[in-house]
Each structure stands twice: as structure tokens, then as C-alpha cells.
Amino acid sequence: MAPTPARANAQYARHYTAHVVKKGESLSGIARAYGCSIKSIQETNGLTGAKIRRGEALAIPPCGPGGALAEREPRSAARASAPVRHRVRKGESLSRIARAYGCSVADLRAHNGLEGSVIMPGQELLIPRSEAAKAPEILGQSVGVPQQGRLVNASRLRPGKGYLLRRPERTYGTSQLVHYVREVIGSVRTQHPKAHRLAIGDLSSRLGGPLSGHRSHQSGRDIDIGLFYSKRPSGYPDEFKPGSAGNLDMDATWTMIKEFAATAKHDGGVEVIFLDYELQRALYAWARKQGVPRTTLRTILQYPSGRWEDAGVVQHYPNHVDHIHVRFKCPKGDKGCS
Ligand SMILES: [Zn+2]
């Protein structure tokens, strides 16, 4: 159930391809090119219609040959049979290229008659075809640090079941962030089908950079998410509302935090969750009553170590009483992200 980071990343890379929409492309054309149904692409990306925007990154599920969702022979068979070539850029290593295409270094050596690992910038490499048909690793969306950064080929958190996007122009992030947020919300909904709609605050703007009201949220790795209440407060989910031991749906809120924290061991998963220390105290007390072992709680909550101690995935941050701020790690090998 808990794959190692390397393994989780390989699975992730194999399951999705990032496709950046180019001028003049349609959803149906993209679906055809990847041998997917329109519906599978819509579902993966939370699209309700056929409208897509130039420059937006779509996650393409594995519909092609060998894909888990293989639906039919792709029309792009001719393209798929053409050899894939990669021109070596400065600073690239054989292992990095292998990782990017989801193949092994040994495969690359065999296909290119290489003896060792020495490659030169400008050199053209043949990428083993069957492996190249699998997804290349999704890299390079988040640039810089959350407090001074930007976003390239942003992915977008689309409207979906169970949550409200408060500001649609601030719903951009990395593909990893969008993927994990949708997974966690879906999982919380399955476990708590009666929970009310969740408020989603700001992610980043489409190009990243400074965002009013925040110091971070610049590089697509941050998202503010509301809490679950026993009784939905009036005005929520259009606005965040302060949570307390008295008004929170502890069960659903705890599930959400636990599920986000569980992605911390995956590549590109959660780095830190900011939440006020007093709310951590309330969650801790509730979880102990439910019989959650202290050893489990220690890996998730900073409480009771002290509000300035480096312990757990959840960390105290002043004023975070009405939402959690979830920050995701840089994917391994992404040199622009820090
Ligand atoms: Zn925030």
C-alpha cells in the first residue's frame, strides 16, 4: 500500500502523459492521437465540456498500447512506430534521459551502441520505442521557490464534485498538486459521503508569480483548503470559517489531513501542511479517543512537540484556524523547482 518514492514515481509517470494544448487543437483530436475516448480525458481532468485552452496541460490517461485503460487501436499507430529521437542538452546524463522517457539506461545503451555513460550535448539518441510509448515524466512546471517563483504550462484544478473553487483565476498548479488534491478529496468523499462541500481557496495564478494576500503561492505548489464542520456554517464554502473543537467535523477533517500526509512519502507529494497549533491539539485529542496510536499521530501532527518544533507533516502557522495550507514537494530531478 505504501510504495517507495521511486516506485510511486514510476507508477505515476507510467500512468499519465502531460499534453500541453497547442493552437488549433481540439479535445477530440487529442483523444484520437492518444487512442483515448473523449470521456476518459474529460474524467481525468475534471472537464465537463469540450472546451480546452491553448497552453493548458492535460493529463492523458494510459489508453494506448499496453495502457491499463487500453480502449482501441490508436489512430496514431503510424506515429507511434516512428523512432523517437532525443537531442542531448547540456548537463543531461544518460540516467536522466532514461528516467524522462521511462526506460532503463541499459535500453538506451543497447539502442545507441553506447559502451559507457558518456554522451555529448547535441548528440542524438534513439529512444527505445515500446518504452517511449509510455509517458514521459512530467517535469518543469514549478520554477523557483513558493515565495519567489512562477509556473510554466500550468495544470488547472477544475470544478468537481464535493468542492467549490472560490476564485477560478487562482486554480493553477503543478500536475502533481492537481492529481493529489483530486485523489484526496475523492477519497474523503468516499469515506464521508455525507460531508458538506469543501471550500478551495487559492492555488496559484496561471503564470504564477506574486499573488495578492499571500507571500507564497507563487510556484504552483501551494493550495489553501477549508475544513469540514459538523454543521456547515452559513457563508461556507464561499468563505473560510474559523474551526474549533466545538464546530469541526473532526472525523472528515482528520481523514483529509491524514490522506494528504500519506502522500508525503511519494515523489511530488505533500511537503508540509500548515494548521494552527490549537486545532492540532483538538485533532490530536479526538484521534486519541478514536484509538489512533501515538506513534501514528507523531508522524502526522506537530502537536504535542511544541509549536516551533520540527515534528510531523502538519506545522503550526499563525492564523491558520479556518483552513489548511498544503504545500507539495518539488518532483525529484526537477532542477528548476526549489
Ligand atoms: Zn496559503
XYZ file of C-alpha atoms and ligand atoms in Angstrom:
339
model
C 0.000 0.000 0.000
C 2.945 2.294 0.605
C 5.204 2.217 -2.439
C 8.715 3.621 -2.124
C 9.095 7.109 -3.636
C 10.952 5.779 -6.680
C 8.303 3.196 -7.307
C 5.437 5.596 -6.766
C 7.027 7.965 -9.240
C 7.494 5.242 -11.838
C 3.842 4.302 -11.457
C 2.769 7.892 -11.740
C 4.920 8.502 -14.804
C 3.648 5.363 -16.467
C 0.035 6.194 -15.888
C -0.207 9.726 -17.193
C 1.243 11.763 -20.015
C 1.210 15.539 -19.912
C -0.070 17.110 -23.093
C 0.234 20.853 -23.489
C -2.572 22.079 -25.728
C -1.278 23.732 -28.878
C -3.021 26.267 -31.062
C -5.889 24.797 -33.029
C -6.080 21.504 -31.142
C -9.422 20.082 -30.106
C -10.292 17.673 -27.349
C -11.437 15.092 -29.883
C -8.223 15.448 -31.892
C -6.101 14.959 -28.787
C -8.191 11.973 -27.704
C -7.737 10.402 -31.153
C -3.991 10.980 -31.161
C -3.588 9.138 -27.866
C -6.142 6.419 -28.616
C -8.303 7.611 -25.723
C -12.005 8.265 -25.561
C -13.004 11.879 -25.075
C -14.753 10.819 -21.894
C -11.619 9.336 -20.317
C -9.703 12.575 -20.883
C -12.604 14.629 -19.550
C -12.815 12.477 -16.436
C -9.088 12.544 -15.767
C -9.019 16.318 -15.979
C -12.382 17.121 -14.463
C -13.593 18.677 -17.716
C -17.309 18.984 -18.183
C -17.385 20.127 -21.804
C -15.112 20.089 -24.807
C -13.550 23.477 -24.113
C -9.778 23.449 -23.719
C -7.316 26.295 -23.766
C -4.104 26.693 -25.613
C -1.162 26.278 -23.242
C -3.012 24.272 -20.626
C -1.560 20.923 -19.597
C -3.898 17.957 -19.796
C -3.170 14.667 -18.073
C -3.610 11.874 -20.629
C -4.536 8.505 -19.143
C -2.770 5.403 -20.482
C -5.146 4.416 -23.272
C -2.602 3.414 -25.904
C -0.992 0.010 -26.488
C -0.213 -1.650 -23.172
C -2.034 1.052 -21.255
C -4.185 -0.064 -18.362
C -7.156 1.685 -19.944
C -6.440 0.462 -23.480
C -9.606 1.184 -25.374
C -8.829 0.605 -29.012
C -6.033 0.667 -31.547
C -4.775 4.227 -31.575
C -5.021 6.071 -34.861
C -1.571 7.348 -34.071
C -0.093 3.891 -34.691
C 1.991 5.258 -37.551
C 3.370 7.975 -35.344
C 3.987 5.518 -32.546
C 6.047 3.287 -34.821
C 8.340 6.125 -35.882
C 11.530 6.124 -33.815
C 11.652 8.716 -31.073
C 14.811 10.774 -31.057
C 16.200 12.862 -28.267
C 18.841 15.526 -28.797
C 21.085 15.712 -25.736
C 21.069 19.047 -23.975
C 23.892 20.457 -21.911
C 24.011 18.952 -18.449
C 21.886 15.916 -19.270
C 23.028 12.487 -18.226
C 22.060 9.139 -19.655
C 20.238 8.252 -16.454
C 18.255 11.483 -16.507
C 17.161 10.897 -20.098
C 16.262 7.301 -19.294
C 14.145 8.486 -16.395
C 12.423 11.102 -18.512
C 11.322 8.506 -21.057
C 10.578 5.760 -18.565
C 13.204 3.377 -19.943
C 16.394 1.921 -18.496
C 19.948 3.115 -19.044
C 20.747 -0.383 -20.375
C 17.972 0.004 -23.017
C 19.404 3.344 -24.107
C 22.907 1.900 -24.360
C 21.701 -1.077 -26.363
C 19.718 1.067 -28.818
C 22.520 3.512 -29.412
C 25.557 1.241 -29.332
C 26.961 3.050 -26.322
C 29.632 1.413 -24.195
C 29.690 3.655 -21.141
C 27.674 6.616 -19.955
C 29.448 9.392 -21.855
C 27.126 11.474 -24.038
C 27.708 14.844 -25.629
C 25.415 17.856 -25.929
C 23.871 17.884 -29.400
C 24.177 14.135 -29.807
C 21.004 12.432 -30.994
C 19.801 9.346 -29.162
C 17.247 6.827 -30.292
C 14.722 6.166 -27.589
C 13.519 2.564 -27.383
C 10.090 2.660 -28.999
C 7.992 0.450 -26.779
C 9.162 2.351 -23.726
C 8.804 5.733 -25.375
C 5.137 4.972 -25.936
C 4.802 5.183 -22.178
C 4.504 8.548 -20.560
C 7.480 10.823 -20.258
C 7.976 12.139 -16.773
C 6.138 15.363 -16.098
C 8.758 17.897 -15.152
C 9.393 21.566 -15.110
C 6.110 23.269 -14.238
C 7.202 24.792 -10.942
C 10.047 27.287 -11.189
C 11.838 28.845 -8.211
C 10.581 28.830 -4.626
C 6.997 29.289 -3.383
C 7.857 32.808 -2.149
C 9.550 33.822 -5.378
C 8.683 31.694 -8.329
C 6.476 31.115 -11.316
C 4.555 28.447 -13.122
C 5.064 27.073 -16.637
C 2.459 25.058 -18.576
C 0.237 25.178 -15.527
C -2.231 22.417 -14.781
C -5.625 23.507 -13.576
C -7.797 22.252 -10.773
C -11.177 22.013 -12.489
C -14.548 22.273 -10.824
C -15.600 18.913 -9.486
C -17.852 17.017 -7.109
C -17.548 17.867 -3.465
C -15.670 21.135 -3.618
C -16.094 24.761 -4.554
C -13.338 26.751 -6.259
C -13.641 30.188 -4.687
C -11.537 32.023 -7.269
C -11.325 30.308 -10.649
C -8.458 32.550 -11.802
C -6.349 31.168 -8.958
C -6.752 27.458 -9.548
C -3.454 26.667 -11.236
C -0.692 24.419 -10.012
C 1.605 21.576 -10.911
C 0.153 18.361 -12.294
C 1.236 16.577 -9.115
C -0.669 19.030 -6.914
C -3.825 18.737 -9.018
C -3.548 14.957 -9.107
C -3.110 14.530 -5.345
C -5.763 17.101 -4.406
C -8.354 15.378 -6.590
C -7.368 11.964 -5.228
C -7.539 13.055 -1.591
C -10.880 14.864 -1.970
C -12.311 11.857 -3.807
C -11.117 9.527 -1.089
C -12.537 11.721 1.718
C -15.888 11.819 -0.085
C -15.936 8.041 -0.379
C -15.250 7.681 3.337
C -17.579 10.512 4.380
C -20.347 10.622 1.773
C -22.465 12.938 3.936
C -19.776 15.586 4.429
C -20.631 19.020 3.020
C -18.871 20.677 0.119
C -15.312 21.747 0.744
C -14.058 25.294 0.143
C -10.973 25.530 -2.056
C -9.075 28.796 -1.628
C -6.150 29.974 -3.699
C -3.628 27.868 -5.562
C -1.525 29.990 -7.958
C -2.360 32.145 -10.943
C -1.847 30.679 -14.412
C 1.662 32.054 -14.786
C 2.476 32.005 -11.075
C 4.370 34.894 -9.506
C 3.197 37.252 -6.749
C -0.374 36.692 -5.607
C -2.175 39.312 -3.527
C -2.875 38.233 0.045
C -0.087 35.660 0.084
C 3.668 35.563 0.404
C 3.910 32.126 -1.177
C 1.515 30.508 -3.699
C 3.853 31.669 -6.488
C 5.135 28.423 -7.997
C 2.106 26.128 -8.202
C 2.940 24.065 -5.126
C 0.558 25.661 -2.604
C -3.168 25.344 -2.027
C -5.478 26.619 0.732
C -8.312 24.268 1.613
C -11.204 24.789 4.015
C -12.243 22.457 6.842
C -15.209 20.184 7.449
C -17.848 21.200 10.028
C -20.484 19.153 11.875
C -22.948 21.711 10.630
C -21.989 23.780 7.598
C -21.543 27.384 8.830
C -23.517 29.989 6.915
C -21.373 31.611 4.250
C -19.239 28.492 3.840
C -17.897 27.301 1.321
C -17.908 30.761 -0.297
C -15.757 31.920 2.603
C -13.492 30.165 5.076
C -14.909 29.970 8.618
C -12.885 29.561 11.852
C -12.792 25.985 13.091
C -12.729 24.842 16.708
C -13.054 21.688 18.764
C -16.731 22.599 19.074
C -17.747 23.058 15.448
C -15.485 20.843 13.332
C -16.405 17.524 11.797
C -13.271 16.008 13.323
C -13.715 12.713 11.530
C -13.767 14.151 7.989
C -11.159 16.827 8.735
C -8.838 14.224 10.220
C -9.339 11.926 7.218
C -8.426 14.747 4.854
C -5.259 15.666 6.780
C -4.240 12.027 7.168
C -4.683 11.367 3.443
C -2.670 14.412 2.444
C 0.058 13.493 4.938
C 0.207 9.984 3.443
C 1.344 11.426 0.099
C 4.447 12.837 1.845
C 6.339 9.638 1.070
C 5.640 9.923 -2.670
C 7.620 11.901 -5.192
C 5.970 15.298 -5.593
C 3.690 14.562 -2.626
C 2.995 16.813 0.350
C 5.921 18.624 1.945
C 4.116 20.386 4.780
C 0.588 21.251 5.925
C 0.126 24.462 7.886
C -2.523 24.443 10.602
C -2.872 26.371 13.856
C -1.429 24.557 16.872
C -4.659 24.771 18.883
C -6.571 22.994 16.138
C -3.849 20.364 16.049
C -4.413 19.915 19.786
C -8.134 19.379 19.197
C -7.496 16.883 16.385
C -4.944 15.046 18.487
C -7.355 14.671 21.406
C -10.114 13.476 19.090
C -7.859 10.967 17.306
C -6.559 9.549 20.600
C -10.151 8.986 21.699
C -10.726 7.038 18.482
C -7.742 4.873 19.376
C -5.267 6.233 16.830
C -1.850 5.251 18.229
C 0.552 7.969 19.392
C 3.209 6.617 17.025
C 0.907 7.280 14.053
C -0.039 10.725 15.287
C 3.612 11.638 15.758
C 4.320 11.186 12.038
C 1.378 13.440 11.093
C 0.917 16.154 13.735
C 3.466 18.518 15.229
C 1.374 18.589 18.442
C 2.347 17.879 21.251
C 6.035 18.530 20.454
C 5.633 22.305 20.562
C 4.520 24.856 18.014
C 8.003 25.708 16.797
C 9.369 22.173 16.747
C 10.164 20.398 13.514
C 7.917 17.372 14.003
C 5.232 15.794 11.832
C 3.906 16.865 8.441
C 1.439 19.360 9.970
C 3.142 22.504 11.269
C 1.832 25.461 13.219
C 1.339 28.670 11.300
C -0.378 31.683 12.867
C -3.896 32.486 11.626
C -4.443 29.079 10.043
C -7.602 28.428 12.048
C -10.048 28.443 9.130
C -8.126 26.462 6.520
C -5.160 24.228 5.903
C -2.372 25.350 3.622
C -0.921 22.356 1.798
C 2.478 22.630 0.128
C 3.800 19.986 -2.244
C 7.428 18.943 -2.743
C 9.407 19.509 -5.906
C 9.381 16.374 -8.039
C 12.743 14.590 -7.975
C 15.018 15.613 -10.831
C 13.154 18.849 -11.454
C 16.057 21.248 -11.454
C 14.040 24.444 -11.883
C 11.972 23.848 -8.755
C 13.386 24.556 -5.332
Zn -1.903 29.609 1.865
